[in-house]
Amino acid sequence: MTVDSNFHCHPTVCAVGDDYHIMLPVKTAMLVWVQIGDECFYDESNGILRSNVDIHRIIVPARALNTARGYTLIYRKIINRTPYFPKSEDEVAIAYPFKPLEKTEGINIYHVSDAHGMIDAPASAAGFFGDDLDLFLLNGDIANFSGSIDDLSTAYKIASAVTGGSIPCVFSRGNHDLRGPSAENLAEFTPNCNGKSYYTFKIGCIWGILVDCGEDKADDCIAYGHTICCEDFRTREEAFIRSVIAHADEEYNAPGVKYRLIVSHVPFTYNKDVSDELGEAPFMIEIERYTRWAKILKENIRPNLMLSGHLHINVVSMPGSPYDCKGQPCPVVIGATPDTENNTFIGAAVTLHESTARVVFNDESGVVSHDEIIPLAGR
Ligand SMILES: [Fe+2]
């Protein structure tokens, strides 16, 4: 299906809680809504359809889209939004099929993070499963920083090429996303739960929690120039993790949940103990907090698998491995090696089975560098 000429790419259908956020970067002012069956869901603000936005968001109940297995994206280009008798063009409707996750075995997930502005190479690598892809993870640092709308659209352009608007995705923030002139507006342009970048999601039999470490160095690191307050953010996030555990029956213990995943850009159980021009071991932050997070996640949520990026390596870290410095709650797949100079990318293809996962690392030209069956935790 070709991309409508008024869009930058196909929509991206991202899971948030019990909803999908359908994200759509557009080239011109337009009103946008989604019809599922007889029901319409609008990009609106307190009853006002939004047109003055570069990236639209339409929130739809996951159950409705899963049942319908398709949605119609409808838009009207704005001619002149005057206070009275505003003018817009005729409606344009585009029907998208949608493939909800219905299987409970052999679930194919592709993980991309750290694309750092590349689109073609990570999208090609993510084509590993072809039409058998079930879930696409965009796990942070997809753009190099949050500058222009082009930067903010990078993740959606990759998702467009990989999913065509028809396969569920999960969007997770990376530390580079906190940088640049548009970083403070990130929540406006990305899936989030009431403005928060940490949240849980349900896709078929998969329950997941996004753990967002924010920046990877201390708030007072000179590289941030007084623009960051992630320590407070992580304190609030810890309260959120505890509230998820307090509501386990509606979250990871809910009926129908078979797999429990952690999605975290930063593999926070690793200690990156290196020194550089920013000082002595600038990445060695929050050791106590992250050790505590690993413990409470392990003891309560009992996750099967964690997916991370950030380190620009492709490694499977089993509990007790050299990458496990704080007590991993489960195996961690660290799955992205970008090379922006040569425009190459290695991502991670993960297939969930009953008590194991197949983990494949492959590049944009299909070369497989690793293929392993690992045990899932908590089985
Ligand atoms: Fe990162």
Coordinates of C-alpha atoms and ligand atoms in Angstrom, one line a residue:
M1 CA 0.0 0.0 0.0
T2 CA 1.4 3.4 -0.9
V3 CA 1.7 6.2 1.6
D4 CA -0.9 9.0 1.1
S5 CA 0.9 12.0 -0.3
N6 CA -0.2 14.2 2.6
F7 CA 1.4 11.8 5.2
H8 CA 5.1 11.4 5.9
C9 CA 4.4 7.7 6.4
H10 CA 1.8 5.1 7.3
P11 CA 0.3 5.4 10.8
T12 CA 2.0 3.5 13.7
V13 CA -0.3 1.6 16.0
C14 CA 1.3 1.6 19.5
A15 CA 0.0 -0.2 22.5
V16 CA -0.5 1.8 25.7
G17 CA -2.5 0.3 28.6
D18 CA -5.6 -1.2 27.1
D19 CA -5.6 1.2 24.2
Y20 CA -3.7 1.7 20.9
H21 CA -2.3 5.2 20.1
I22 CA -2.4 5.6 16.4
M23 CA 0.4 8.0 15.5
L24 CA 0.5 9.8 12.2
P25 CA 3.0 12.4 11.0
V26 CA 1.5 14.7 8.4
K27 CA 2.7 17.3 5.9
T28 CA -0.1 19.8 6.1
A29 CA -2.9 21.0 8.5
M30 CA -5.7 18.5 8.6
L31 CA -8.4 17.0 10.8
V32 CA -7.9 13.3 11.4
W33 CA -10.0 10.6 12.9
V34 CA -10.3 6.8 12.8
Q35 CA -13.5 4.8 12.2
I36 CA -13.7 1.3 13.6
G37 CA -17.1 -0.3 12.7
D38 CA -19.7 2.4 13.4
E39 CA -17.6 4.2 15.9
C40 CA -15.3 7.2 15.3
F41 CA -12.3 8.2 17.4
Y42 CA -10.9 11.7 16.9
D43 CA -7.7 13.5 17.4
E44 CA -9.3 16.2 19.5
S45 CA -8.8 18.4 22.5
N46 CA -11.8 18.7 24.8
G47 CA -14.2 18.5 21.9
I48 CA -12.1 20.5 19.4
L49 CA -10.7 18.6 16.4
R50 CA -7.0 19.3 16.2
S51 CA -5.4 20.5 12.9
N52 CA -2.4 22.5 14.0
V53 CA -0.2 19.5 14.7
D54 CA 2.6 17.8 12.9
I55 CA 2.0 14.4 14.4
H56 CA -1.6 13.3 15.1
R57 CA -2.6 10.9 17.8
I58 CA -5.9 9.0 17.7
I59 CA -6.5 6.8 20.8
V60 CA -8.7 3.7 20.2
P61 CA -9.7 0.9 22.5
A62 CA -7.4 -2.1 21.7
R63 CA -10.4 -4.5 22.0
A64 CA -12.3 -2.6 19.3
L65 CA -9.4 -2.7 16.8
N66 CA -8.5 -6.3 17.7
T67 CA -12.0 -7.4 17.0
A68 CA -12.5 -5.4 13.8
R69 CA -9.1 -6.4 12.4
G70 CA -9.0 -3.1 10.5
Y71 CA -9.6 0.6 10.7
T72 CA -10.4 3.5 8.4
L73 CA -8.2 6.5 8.7
I74 CA -10.1 9.6 7.6
Y75 CA -8.8 13.2 7.1
R76 CA -9.9 16.6 5.8
K77 CA -7.3 19.0 4.8
I78 CA -7.8 22.5 6.2
I79 CA -8.3 25.3 3.7
N80 CA -8.9 28.1 6.2
R81 CA -9.7 27.6 9.9
T82 CA -11.6 30.8 10.4
P83 CA -13.6 31.4 13.6
Y84 CA -16.8 31.1 11.7
F85 CA -17.5 28.9 8.7
P86 CA -14.0 27.3 8.6
K87 CA -13.3 25.6 5.3
S88 CA -11.8 22.2 4.7
E89 CA -11.5 19.9 1.8
D90 CA -13.6 16.7 1.2
E91 CA -13.0 13.7 3.4
V92 CA -10.4 11.2 2.3
A93 CA -10.7 7.7 3.7
I94 CA -8.0 5.1 3.8
A95 CA -8.7 1.6 5.0
Y96 CA -5.9 -0.2 6.8
P97 CA -6.1 -3.9 7.7
F98 CA -4.8 -4.8 11.2
K99 CA -3.3 -8.0 12.5
P100 CA -4.0 -8.3 16.2
L101 CA -1.8 -10.7 18.2
E102 CA -4.0 -13.8 18.6
K103 CA -1.5 -16.6 18.8
T104 CA -0.1 -17.7 22.2
E105 CA 2.9 -19.6 20.9
G106 CA 5.6 -18.8 18.4
I107 CA 5.1 -15.1 18.7
N108 CA 7.5 -13.1 16.5
I109 CA 8.9 -9.9 17.9
Y110 CA 11.4 -7.6 16.3
H111 CA 13.4 -5.2 18.3
V112 CA 15.0 -2.0 17.0
S113 CA 16.7 0.6 19.1
D114 CA 19.5 3.1 18.7
A115 CA 18.9 3.7 15.0
H116 CA 20.3 7.2 15.7
G117 CA 18.6 8.7 12.7
M118 CA 18.9 5.8 10.3
I119 CA 15.7 4.5 8.6
D120 CA 16.5 2.1 5.8
A121 CA 19.0 -0.2 7.5
P122 CA 17.0 -0.8 10.7
A123 CA 13.8 -1.2 8.7
S124 CA 15.5 -3.8 6.4
A125 CA 16.8 -5.7 9.4
A126 CA 13.4 -5.6 10.9
G127 CA 12.0 -7.3 7.8
F128 CA 13.4 -10.6 9.2
F129 CA 10.0 -12.2 9.9
G130 CA 8.4 -10.8 6.7
D131 CA 4.6 -11.2 7.0
D132 CA 5.0 -13.3 10.1
L133 CA 5.9 -10.4 12.3
D134 CA 3.5 -10.1 15.3
L135 CA 4.9 -7.2 17.3
F136 CA 7.5 -4.5 16.6
L137 CA 9.4 -2.8 19.3
L138 CA 10.9 0.7 18.9
N139 CA 13.1 0.8 22.0
G140 CA 14.6 4.3 22.2
D141 CA 17.3 6.5 20.6
I142 CA 15.6 6.0 17.2
A143 CA 16.4 9.6 16.4
N144 CA 19.8 11.0 17.4
F145 CA 18.1 13.7 19.4
S146 CA 14.8 15.5 19.6
G147 CA 15.2 18.3 17.1
S148 CA 12.9 18.8 14.2
I149 CA 9.7 17.0 13.4
D150 CA 11.8 15.0 11.0
D151 CA 13.7 13.7 14.0
L152 CA 10.5 12.9 15.9
S153 CA 9.1 11.1 12.9
T154 CA 12.1 8.8 12.4
A155 CA 10.5 6.0 14.6
Y156 CA 7.2 6.3 12.7
K157 CA 9.0 6.1 9.3
I158 CA 10.7 2.9 10.4
A159 CA 7.5 1.5 11.8
S160 CA 5.7 2.4 8.5
A161 CA 8.2 0.5 6.4
V162 CA 8.1 -2.5 8.7
T163 CA 4.4 -2.7 9.7
G164 CA 2.5 -0.6 7.1
G165 CA 0.2 0.5 9.9
S166 CA -1.1 -3.0 10.3
I167 CA 0.9 -4.6 13.2
P168 CA 1.0 -3.6 16.8
C169 CA 4.1 -1.7 18.0
V170 CA 5.5 -0.5 21.3
F171 CA 7.4 2.8 21.5
S172 CA 9.8 3.3 24.4
R173 CA 12.0 6.3 25.0
G174 CA 15.8 6.4 25.0
N175 CA 18.2 8.7 26.7
H176 CA 19.1 10.6 23.5
D177 CA 15.4 11.4 23.0
L178 CA 15.7 13.6 26.1
R179 CA 18.1 15.9 24.2
G180 CA 17.4 18.8 21.9
P181 CA 15.0 21.7 21.4
S182 CA 11.9 19.5 21.0
A183 CA 12.7 17.0 23.8
E184 CA 10.4 18.9 26.2
N185 CA 7.5 18.2 23.7
L186 CA 8.3 14.6 23.3
A187 CA 5.2 13.4 25.2
E188 CA 3.0 15.4 22.8
F189 CA 4.5 13.5 19.8
T190 CA 4.9 10.0 21.2
P191 CA 2.7 7.3 22.8
N192 CA 2.4 7.9 26.5
C193 CA 0.1 7.2 29.4
N194 CA -1.4 10.5 30.5
G195 CA 1.8 12.2 29.7
K196 CA 4.1 9.6 31.3
S197 CA 6.7 7.7 29.3
Y198 CA 6.6 4.7 31.7
Y199 CA 3.5 2.6 31.4
T200 CA 2.2 -1.0 30.9
F201 CA 0.7 -2.5 27.8
K202 CA -1.2 -5.5 26.8
I203 CA -0.9 -7.0 23.3
G204 CA -2.8 -10.3 23.1
C205 CA -1.3 -12.7 25.6
I206 CA 1.7 -10.4 26.2
W207 CA 1.8 -8.0 29.2
G208 CA 4.7 -5.6 29.3
I209 CA 6.1 -2.7 31.3
L210 CA 8.1 0.1 30.0
V211 CA 10.9 1.0 32.3
D212 CA 12.3 4.4 31.4
C213 CA 15.7 5.3 33.0
G214 CA 15.7 8.7 31.4
E215 CA 19.2 10.1 31.0
D216 CA 22.2 7.8 31.5
K217 CA 24.4 10.3 33.5
A218 CA 23.7 12.3 36.7
D219 CA 21.4 15.3 36.3
D220 CA 24.3 17.7 37.0
C221 CA 26.5 16.3 34.3
I222 CA 28.0 19.2 32.3
A223 CA 26.8 17.6 29.1
Y224 CA 23.2 18.4 30.0
G225 CA 23.7 22.1 30.8
H226 CA 21.2 22.2 33.7
T227 CA 18.3 20.9 31.5
I228 CA 17.6 17.5 33.2
C229 CA 15.8 16.4 36.4
C230 CA 15.7 12.7 35.9
E231 CA 16.3 11.8 39.6
D232 CA 12.9 13.1 40.6
F233 CA 11.5 11.4 37.5
R234 CA 12.9 8.0 38.5
T235 CA 11.5 8.5 42.1
R236 CA 8.0 9.0 40.6
E237 CA 8.6 6.0 38.3
E238 CA 9.5 3.8 41.3
A239 CA 6.1 4.7 42.9
F240 CA 4.5 3.7 39.6
I241 CA 6.2 0.3 39.5
R242 CA 5.0 -0.3 43.1
S243 CA 1.5 0.7 42.1
V244 CA 1.6 -1.7 39.2
I245 CA 2.5 -4.5 41.6
A246 CA -0.3 -3.4 44.0
H247 CA -2.7 -3.9 41.1
A248 CA -1.2 -7.2 39.8
D249 CA -4.6 -8.8 39.2
E250 CA -5.5 -6.1 36.6
E251 CA -1.9 -6.1 35.2
Y252 CA 0.4 -9.0 34.8
N253 CA -1.8 -11.5 36.7
A254 CA -4.9 -10.6 34.6
P255 CA -6.7 -13.4 32.8
G256 CA -5.2 -14.2 29.4
V257 CA -1.7 -13.0 30.2
K258 CA 0.9 -15.6 29.3
Y259 CA 4.1 -13.6 28.8
R260 CA 5.5 -10.8 31.0
L261 CA 8.1 -8.6 29.3
I262 CA 10.2 -5.6 30.5
V263 CA 11.0 -3.1 27.8
S264 CA 13.8 -0.7 28.8
H265 CA 16.1 1.2 26.5
V266 CA 18.8 1.1 29.2
P267 CA 19.8 -2.3 30.4
F268 CA 19.8 -0.9 33.9
T269 CA 21.3 -4.0 35.6
Y270 CA 24.6 -3.4 33.8
N271 CA 27.3 -1.1 35.3
K272 CA 29.0 0.9 32.5
D273 CA 32.1 1.6 34.5
V274 CA 34.1 3.7 32.0
S275 CA 35.6 7.1 32.3
D276 CA 35.6 9.7 29.5
E277 CA 35.8 13.4 28.9
L278 CA 32.7 13.9 31.1
G279 CA 34.5 12.6 34.2
E280 CA 35.2 9.5 36.2
A281 CA 32.6 6.8 35.6
P282 CA 29.8 9.2 34.6
F283 CA 27.4 6.4 33.8
M284 CA 27.7 4.8 37.2
I285 CA 24.5 6.3 38.6
E286 CA 21.5 5.0 40.6
I287 CA 23.2 1.8 41.5
E288 CA 21.1 1.3 44.6
R289 CA 17.9 2.3 42.9
Y290 CA 18.4 0.0 39.8
T291 CA 19.4 -2.9 42.1
R292 CA 16.2 -2.3 44.0
W293 CA 14.2 -2.1 40.8
A294 CA 15.6 -5.4 39.6
K295 CA 14.7 -7.0 42.9
I296 CA 11.1 -5.9 43.1
L297 CA 10.5 -6.7 39.4
K298 CA 12.0 -10.2 39.9
E299 CA 10.1 -10.9 43.2
N300 CA 6.8 -9.6 42.1
I301 CA 6.3 -9.4 38.4
R302 CA 8.6 -12.4 37.6
P303 CA 9.3 -11.3 34.1
N304 CA 10.1 -13.8 31.4
L305 CA 12.4 -11.6 29.3
M306 CA 13.7 -8.1 29.1
L307 CA 14.5 -6.2 25.9
S308 CA 17.1 -3.4 25.8
G309 CA 19.5 -1.5 23.6
H310 CA 21.6 1.5 24.5
L311 CA 25.0 -0.2 24.6
H312 CA 25.3 -0.6 20.8
I313 CA 25.9 -4.3 21.1
N314 CA 24.0 -7.5 20.4
V315 CA 24.3 -9.7 23.5
V316 CA 22.1 -12.2 25.3
S317 CA 22.8 -11.6 29.0
M318 CA 21.6 -14.4 31.2
P319 CA 21.3 -13.8 35.0
G320 CA 24.8 -14.0 36.4
S321 CA 26.5 -13.1 33.1
P322 CA 29.2 -10.3 33.0
Y323 CA 26.5 -7.9 32.0
D324 CA 24.5 -8.7 35.1
C325 CA 25.9 -6.4 37.8
K326 CA 22.7 -5.9 39.9
G327 CA 20.8 -9.1 39.8
Q328 CA 18.8 -9.4 36.6
P329 CA 15.2 -10.3 37.0
C330 CA 15.3 -12.5 33.9
P331 CA 17.4 -12.9 30.7
V332 CA 18.1 -9.6 29.0
V333 CA 18.4 -9.3 25.2
I334 CA 20.5 -6.3 24.4
G335 CA 19.7 -6.0 20.7
A336 CA 20.9 -3.2 18.5
T337 CA 24.3 -2.4 16.9
P338 CA 24.1 0.7 14.7
D339 CA 26.8 1.9 12.4
T340 CA 25.7 5.3 11.2
E341 CA 28.9 5.9 9.2
N342 CA 28.3 2.8 7.0
N343 CA 24.5 2.8 7.3
T344 CA 24.4 -0.7 8.7
F345 CA 22.3 -2.1 11.6
I346 CA 22.0 -5.3 13.6
G347 CA 18.7 -5.8 15.4
A348 CA 17.1 -8.6 17.4
A349 CA 14.5 -11.1 16.3
V350 CA 12.8 -12.8 19.2
T351 CA 10.3 -15.7 19.0
L352 CA 8.5 -16.5 22.2
H353 CA 7.7 -20.2 22.8
E354 CA 6.2 -22.0 25.8
S355 CA 9.2 -21.8 28.0
T356 CA 12.0 -20.7 25.7
A357 CA 12.8 -17.9 23.3
R358 CA 14.7 -18.1 20.0
V359 CA 17.0 -15.0 19.7
V360 CA 18.4 -14.1 16.3
F361 CA 20.7 -11.2 15.6
N362 CA 20.6 -10.2 12.0
D363 CA 21.7 -7.2 9.9
E364 CA 20.1 -5.2 7.2
S365 CA 21.2 -7.5 4.4
G366 CA 19.9 -10.6 6.2
V367 CA 23.2 -11.9 7.6
V368 CA 22.6 -13.7 10.9
S369 CA 25.4 -13.3 13.4
H370 CA 23.7 -15.2 16.3
D371 CA 20.9 -17.8 16.6
E372 CA 20.2 -19.2 20.1
I373 CA 17.4 -20.8 22.1
I374 CA 17.3 -19.4 25.6
P375 CA 15.1 -20.4 28.6
L376 CA 12.5 -17.8 29.6
A377 CA 12.6 -16.9 33.3
G378 CA 9.5 -17.7 35.4
R379 CA 8.6 -20.8 33.5
Ligands
FE1 FE 21.0 5.1 24.6

